[in-house]
Short mmCIF file of C-alpha atoms and ligand atoms in Angstrom, two decimals:
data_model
loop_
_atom_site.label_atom_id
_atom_site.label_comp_id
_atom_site.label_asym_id
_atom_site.label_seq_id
_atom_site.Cartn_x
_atom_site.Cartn_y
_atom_site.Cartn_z
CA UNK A 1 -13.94 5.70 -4.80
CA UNK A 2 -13.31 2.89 -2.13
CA UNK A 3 -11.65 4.46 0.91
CA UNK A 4 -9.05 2.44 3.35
CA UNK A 5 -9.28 3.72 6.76
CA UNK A 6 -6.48 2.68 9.14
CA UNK A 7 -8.40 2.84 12.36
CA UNK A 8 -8.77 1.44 15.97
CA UNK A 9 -9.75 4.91 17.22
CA UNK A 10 -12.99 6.83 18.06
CA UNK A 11 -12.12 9.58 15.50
CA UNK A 12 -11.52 6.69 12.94
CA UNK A 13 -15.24 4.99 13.90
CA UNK A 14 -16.65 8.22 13.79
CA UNK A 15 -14.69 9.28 10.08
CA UNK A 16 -16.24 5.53 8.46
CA UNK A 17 -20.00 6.75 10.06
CA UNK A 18 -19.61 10.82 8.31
CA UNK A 19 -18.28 8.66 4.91
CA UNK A 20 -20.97 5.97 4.77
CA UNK A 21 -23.89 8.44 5.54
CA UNK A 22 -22.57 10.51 2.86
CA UNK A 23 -22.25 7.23 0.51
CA UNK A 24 -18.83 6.73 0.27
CA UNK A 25 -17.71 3.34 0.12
CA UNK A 26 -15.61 2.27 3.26
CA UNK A 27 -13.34 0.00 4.70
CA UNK A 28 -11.84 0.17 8.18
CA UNK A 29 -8.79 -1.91 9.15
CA UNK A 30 -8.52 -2.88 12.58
CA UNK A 31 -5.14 -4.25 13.96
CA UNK A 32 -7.42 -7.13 15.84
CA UNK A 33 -5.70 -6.54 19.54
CA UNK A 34 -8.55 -6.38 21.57
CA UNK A 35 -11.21 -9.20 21.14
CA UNK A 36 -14.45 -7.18 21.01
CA UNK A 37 -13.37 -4.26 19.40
CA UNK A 38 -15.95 -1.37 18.67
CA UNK A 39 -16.62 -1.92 15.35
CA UNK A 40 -16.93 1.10 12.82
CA UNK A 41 -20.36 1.96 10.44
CA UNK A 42 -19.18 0.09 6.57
CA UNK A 43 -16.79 -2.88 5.86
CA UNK A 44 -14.05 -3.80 8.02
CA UNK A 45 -11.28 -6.15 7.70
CA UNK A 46 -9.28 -7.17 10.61
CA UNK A 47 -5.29 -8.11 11.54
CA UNK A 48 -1.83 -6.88 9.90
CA UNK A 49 -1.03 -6.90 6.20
CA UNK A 50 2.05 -8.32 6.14
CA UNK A 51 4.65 -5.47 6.64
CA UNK A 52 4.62 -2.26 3.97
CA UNK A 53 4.39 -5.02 0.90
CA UNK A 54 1.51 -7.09 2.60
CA UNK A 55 -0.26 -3.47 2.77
CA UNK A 56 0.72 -2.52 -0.76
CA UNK A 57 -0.74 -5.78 -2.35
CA UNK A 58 -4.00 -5.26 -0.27
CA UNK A 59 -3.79 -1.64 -1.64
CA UNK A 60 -3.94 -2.65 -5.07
CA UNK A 61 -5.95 -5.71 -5.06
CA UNK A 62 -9.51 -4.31 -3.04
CA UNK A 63 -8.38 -1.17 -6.20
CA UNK A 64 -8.45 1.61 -3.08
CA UNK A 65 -8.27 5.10 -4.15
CA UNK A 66 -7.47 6.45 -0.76
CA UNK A 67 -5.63 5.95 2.30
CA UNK A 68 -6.82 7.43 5.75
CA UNK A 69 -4.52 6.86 8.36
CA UNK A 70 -6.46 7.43 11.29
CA UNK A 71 -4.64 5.64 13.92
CA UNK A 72 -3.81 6.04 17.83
CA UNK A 73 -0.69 8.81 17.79
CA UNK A 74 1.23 6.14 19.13
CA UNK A 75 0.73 3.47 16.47
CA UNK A 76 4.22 5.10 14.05
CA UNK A 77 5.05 1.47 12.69
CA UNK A 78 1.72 1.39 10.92
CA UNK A 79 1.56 5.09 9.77
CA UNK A 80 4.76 4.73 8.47
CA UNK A 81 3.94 1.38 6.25
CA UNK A 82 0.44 3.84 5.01
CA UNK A 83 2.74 6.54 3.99
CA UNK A 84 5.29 4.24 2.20
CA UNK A 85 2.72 1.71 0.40
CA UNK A 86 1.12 5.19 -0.81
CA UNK A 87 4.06 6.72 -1.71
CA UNK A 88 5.28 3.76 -3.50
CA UNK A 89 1.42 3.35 -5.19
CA UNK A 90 1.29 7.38 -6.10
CA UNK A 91 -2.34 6.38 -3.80
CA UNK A 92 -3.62 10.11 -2.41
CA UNK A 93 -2.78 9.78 1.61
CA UNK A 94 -4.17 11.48 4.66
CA UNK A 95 -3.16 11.22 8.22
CA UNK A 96 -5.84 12.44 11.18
CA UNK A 97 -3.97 12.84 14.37
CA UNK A 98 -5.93 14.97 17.03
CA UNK A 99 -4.39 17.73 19.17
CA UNK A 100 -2.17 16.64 21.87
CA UNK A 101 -2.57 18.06 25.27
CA UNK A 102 -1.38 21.06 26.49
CA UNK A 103 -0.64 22.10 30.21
CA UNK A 104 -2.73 24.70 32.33
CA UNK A 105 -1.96 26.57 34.96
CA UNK A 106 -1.72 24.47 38.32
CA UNK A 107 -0.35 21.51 35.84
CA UNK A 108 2.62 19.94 36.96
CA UNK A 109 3.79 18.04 34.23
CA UNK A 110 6.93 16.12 33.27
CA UNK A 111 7.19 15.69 29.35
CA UNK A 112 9.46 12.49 28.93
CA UNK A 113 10.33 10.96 25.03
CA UNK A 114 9.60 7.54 25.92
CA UNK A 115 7.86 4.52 28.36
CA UNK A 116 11.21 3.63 28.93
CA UNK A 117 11.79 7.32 29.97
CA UNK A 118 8.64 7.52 32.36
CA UNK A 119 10.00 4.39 34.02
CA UNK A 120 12.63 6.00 35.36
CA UNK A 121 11.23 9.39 36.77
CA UNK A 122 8.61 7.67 38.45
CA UNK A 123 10.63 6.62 41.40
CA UNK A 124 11.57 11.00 42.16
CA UNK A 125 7.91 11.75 42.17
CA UNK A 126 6.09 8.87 43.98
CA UNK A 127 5.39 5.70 45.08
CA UNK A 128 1.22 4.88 43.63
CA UNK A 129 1.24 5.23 40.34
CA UNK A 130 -1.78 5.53 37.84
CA UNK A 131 -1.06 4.08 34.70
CA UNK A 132 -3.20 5.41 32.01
CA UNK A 133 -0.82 4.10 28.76
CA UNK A 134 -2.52 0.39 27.50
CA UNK A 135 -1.74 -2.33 28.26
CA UNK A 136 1.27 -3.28 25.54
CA UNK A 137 3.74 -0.59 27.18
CA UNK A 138 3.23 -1.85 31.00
CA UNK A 139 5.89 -3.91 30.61
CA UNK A 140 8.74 -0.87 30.44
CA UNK A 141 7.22 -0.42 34.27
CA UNK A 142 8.15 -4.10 35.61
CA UNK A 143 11.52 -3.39 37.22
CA UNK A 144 9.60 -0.70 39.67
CA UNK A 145 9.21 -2.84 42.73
CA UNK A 146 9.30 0.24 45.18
CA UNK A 147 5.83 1.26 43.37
CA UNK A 148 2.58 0.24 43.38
CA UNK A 149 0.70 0.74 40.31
CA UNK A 150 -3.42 0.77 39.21
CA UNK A 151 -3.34 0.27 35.13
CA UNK A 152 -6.18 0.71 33.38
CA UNK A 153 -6.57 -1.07 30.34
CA UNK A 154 -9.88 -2.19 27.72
CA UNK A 155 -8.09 -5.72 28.54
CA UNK A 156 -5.93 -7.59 31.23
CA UNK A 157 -2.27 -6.70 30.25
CA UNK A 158 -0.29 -10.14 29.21
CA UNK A 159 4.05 -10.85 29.89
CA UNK A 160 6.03 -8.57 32.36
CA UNK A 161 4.23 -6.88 34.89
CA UNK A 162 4.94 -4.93 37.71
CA UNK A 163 5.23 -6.78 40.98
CA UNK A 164 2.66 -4.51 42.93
CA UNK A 165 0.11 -4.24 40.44
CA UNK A 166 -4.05 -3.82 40.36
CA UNK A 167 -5.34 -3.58 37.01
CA UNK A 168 -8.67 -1.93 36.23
CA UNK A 169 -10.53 -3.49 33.15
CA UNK A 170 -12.59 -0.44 31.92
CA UNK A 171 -13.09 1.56 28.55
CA UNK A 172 -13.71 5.46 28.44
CA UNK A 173 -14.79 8.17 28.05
CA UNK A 174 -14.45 8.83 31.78
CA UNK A 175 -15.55 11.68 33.40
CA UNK A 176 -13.67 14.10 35.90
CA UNK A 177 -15.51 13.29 39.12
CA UNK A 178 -14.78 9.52 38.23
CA UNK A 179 -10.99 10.54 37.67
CA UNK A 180 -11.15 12.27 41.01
CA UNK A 181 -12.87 9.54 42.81
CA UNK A 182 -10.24 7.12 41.54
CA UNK A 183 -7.03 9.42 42.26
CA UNK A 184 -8.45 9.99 45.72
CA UNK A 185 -9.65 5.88 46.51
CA UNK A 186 -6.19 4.52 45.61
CA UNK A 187 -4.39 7.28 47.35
CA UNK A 188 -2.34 7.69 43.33
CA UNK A 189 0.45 10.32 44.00
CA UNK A 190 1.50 10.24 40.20
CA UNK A 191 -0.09 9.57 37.03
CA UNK A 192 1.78 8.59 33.75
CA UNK A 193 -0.10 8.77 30.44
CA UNK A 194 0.42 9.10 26.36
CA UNK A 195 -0.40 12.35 25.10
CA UNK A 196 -3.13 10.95 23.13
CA UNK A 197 -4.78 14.41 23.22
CA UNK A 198 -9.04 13.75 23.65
CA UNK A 199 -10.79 13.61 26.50
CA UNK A 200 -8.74 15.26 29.28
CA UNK A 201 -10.77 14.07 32.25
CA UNK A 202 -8.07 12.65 33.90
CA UNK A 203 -5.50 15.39 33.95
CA UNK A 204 -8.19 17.92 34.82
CA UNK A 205 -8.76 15.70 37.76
CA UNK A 206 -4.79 15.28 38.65
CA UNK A 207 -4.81 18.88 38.27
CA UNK A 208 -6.82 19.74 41.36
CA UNK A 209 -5.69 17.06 43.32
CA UNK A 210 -2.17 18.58 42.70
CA UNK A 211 -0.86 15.16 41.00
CA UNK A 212 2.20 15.58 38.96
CA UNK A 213 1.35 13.87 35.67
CA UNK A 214 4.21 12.09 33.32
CA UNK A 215 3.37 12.90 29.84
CA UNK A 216 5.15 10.62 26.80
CA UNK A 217 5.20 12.52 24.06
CA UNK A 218 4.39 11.59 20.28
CA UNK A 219 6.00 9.93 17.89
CA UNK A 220 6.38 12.12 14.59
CA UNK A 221 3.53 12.18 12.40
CA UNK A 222 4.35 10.44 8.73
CA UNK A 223 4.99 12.86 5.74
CA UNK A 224 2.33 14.28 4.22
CA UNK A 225 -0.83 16.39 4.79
CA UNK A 226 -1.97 15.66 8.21
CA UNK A 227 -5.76 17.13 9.59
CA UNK A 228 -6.91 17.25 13.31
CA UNK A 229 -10.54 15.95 12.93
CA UNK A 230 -12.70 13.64 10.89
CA UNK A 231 -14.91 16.73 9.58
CA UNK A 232 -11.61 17.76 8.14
CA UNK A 233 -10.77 14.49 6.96
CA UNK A 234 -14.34 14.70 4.92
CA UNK A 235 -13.71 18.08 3.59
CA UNK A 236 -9.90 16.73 1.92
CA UNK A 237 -11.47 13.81 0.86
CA UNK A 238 -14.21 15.55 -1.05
CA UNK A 239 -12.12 17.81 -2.92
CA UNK A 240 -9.96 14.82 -4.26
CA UNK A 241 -13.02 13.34 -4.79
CA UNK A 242 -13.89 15.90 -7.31
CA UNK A 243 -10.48 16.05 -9.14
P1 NAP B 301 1.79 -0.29 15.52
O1 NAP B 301 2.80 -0.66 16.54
O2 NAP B 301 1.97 0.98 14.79
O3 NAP B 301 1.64 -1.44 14.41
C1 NAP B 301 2.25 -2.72 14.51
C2 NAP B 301 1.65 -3.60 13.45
O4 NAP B 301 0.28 -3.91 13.77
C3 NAP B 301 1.57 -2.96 12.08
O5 NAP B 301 2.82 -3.06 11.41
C4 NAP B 301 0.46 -3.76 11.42
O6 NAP B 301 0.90 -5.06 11.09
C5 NAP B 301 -0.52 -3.96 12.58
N1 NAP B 301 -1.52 -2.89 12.64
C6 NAP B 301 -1.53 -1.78 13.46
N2 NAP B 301 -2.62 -1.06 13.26
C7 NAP B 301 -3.32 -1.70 12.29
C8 NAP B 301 -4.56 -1.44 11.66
N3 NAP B 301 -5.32 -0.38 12.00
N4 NAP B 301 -4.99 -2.33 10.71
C9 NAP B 301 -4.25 -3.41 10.39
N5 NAP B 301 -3.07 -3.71 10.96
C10 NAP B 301 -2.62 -2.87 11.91
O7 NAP B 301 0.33 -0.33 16.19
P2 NAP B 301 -0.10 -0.36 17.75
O8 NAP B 301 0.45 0.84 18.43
O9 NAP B 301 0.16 -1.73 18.28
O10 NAP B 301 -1.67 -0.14 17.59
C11 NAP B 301 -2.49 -1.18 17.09
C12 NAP B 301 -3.88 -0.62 16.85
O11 NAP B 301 -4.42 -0.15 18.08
C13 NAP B 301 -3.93 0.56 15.88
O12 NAP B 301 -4.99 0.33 15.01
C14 NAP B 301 -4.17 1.77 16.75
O13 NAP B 301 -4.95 2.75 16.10
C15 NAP B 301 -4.87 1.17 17.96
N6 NAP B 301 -4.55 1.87 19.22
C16 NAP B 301 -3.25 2.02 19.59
C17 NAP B 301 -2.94 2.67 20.78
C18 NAP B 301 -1.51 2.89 21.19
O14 NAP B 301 -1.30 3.47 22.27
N7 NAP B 301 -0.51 2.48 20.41
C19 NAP B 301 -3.98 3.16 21.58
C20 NAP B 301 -5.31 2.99 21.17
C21 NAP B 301 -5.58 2.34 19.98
P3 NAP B 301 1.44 -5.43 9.62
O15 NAP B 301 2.83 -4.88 9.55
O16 NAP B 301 1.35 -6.91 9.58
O17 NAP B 301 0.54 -4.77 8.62
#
């Protein structure tokens, strides 16, 4: 039953390493952004498919049985090409999205709908700005030239950039006296992330430093059955396994 994971995610990595120790046969698609990506346990192919037909032709020709879509939250143009080339194939399709975040007490967040949206409350809630949302989006920041922004990214951001801008080349998991260290050493009065859900070092750390945090929310999932975790994702896949 070969299995097409959509990945570029720790819970993808770690869904290919549960299948291939249990001896299914695997093959992780990575979008090929960054140039050393992690790579997952099994096969692995790497760069688009050519729009919802490119992925429907790969679908049929490597004969996969099942999709898993276990991509970023934030990555809707390619869950929405899984979900059509399955729909249009009748291929059995599963999306993995872990929780989002939610706020505590002594949070103060500001949920916004877009990068675009972030940009623009910045300005009312300060003036050094940790920017926790990769390095594809820093662009919607650019026309900020009041602020001064850190960005932390797995590589150096490319195009617009903000004027006033320090980026930090560094890959998690981070931990919360790191985040605190960091908040603290560039004096950050706001931080403005994706609400990736994971590891919440950061916002536990803006949390007692009493930085507001700007939170983008997610995109819709696609249609169809959706599980939190890549145990679950093992557990679905074994009973259509044994249909
Ligand atoms: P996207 O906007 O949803 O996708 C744009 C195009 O990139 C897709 O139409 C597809 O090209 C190609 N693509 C994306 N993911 C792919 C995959 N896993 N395998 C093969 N092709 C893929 O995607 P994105 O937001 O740029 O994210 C790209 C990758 O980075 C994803 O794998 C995602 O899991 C990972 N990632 C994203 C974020 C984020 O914040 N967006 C954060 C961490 C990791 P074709 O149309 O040619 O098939």
């Amino acid at each position: 039953m070969p299995i097409l994971i959509l990945g570029g995610t720790a819970d993808a990595r770690r869904l290919a390493g549960l299948l291939v120790s249990a001896g299914y046969d695997v093959v992780s698609s990575l979008a090929g952004r960054t140039r050393e990506p992690l790579r997952p346990p099994g096969r692995v192919r790497i760069g688009g498919f050519g729009g919802v037909d490119g992925l429907v032709h790969y679908l049929r020709d490597e004969r996969i049985d099942v999709l898993v879509d276990a991509t970023h939250p934030f990555a809707a143009t390619m869950s929405e090409h899984g979900a059509a080339a399955c729909g249009a194939l009748g291929v059995p399709h599963l999306v993995v999205r872990r929780e989002g975040w939610s706020a505590s007490a002594g949070d103060e967040w500001h949920r916004v709908a877009s990068l675009d949206a972030a940009a623009r409350l910045i300005p009312q809630l300060g003036r050094r700005v940790f920017l926790t949302t990769g390095r594809q989006g820093i662009a919607a920041f650019a026309g900020l030239d009041e602020c001064w922004f850190l960005a932390r990214s797995v590589e150096a951001p490319a195009g617009t950039v903000p004027r006033r801008l320090a980026v930090l080349l560094d890959r998690g998991p981070f931990t919360v006296e790191g985040e605190r260290r960091l908040l603290a050493e560039h004096r950050i009065d706001v931080l403005v992330t994706k609400d990736s859900g994971g590891s919440d070092a950061k916002l536990v750390a803006a949390r007692s430093a009493g930085v507001p945090v700007v939170m983008v929310d997610r995109p819709p999932p696609p249609r169809g059955p959706v599980v939190a975790t890549p145990e679950e994702a093992v557990g679905w896949l074994s009973d259509v396994a044994a249909r």
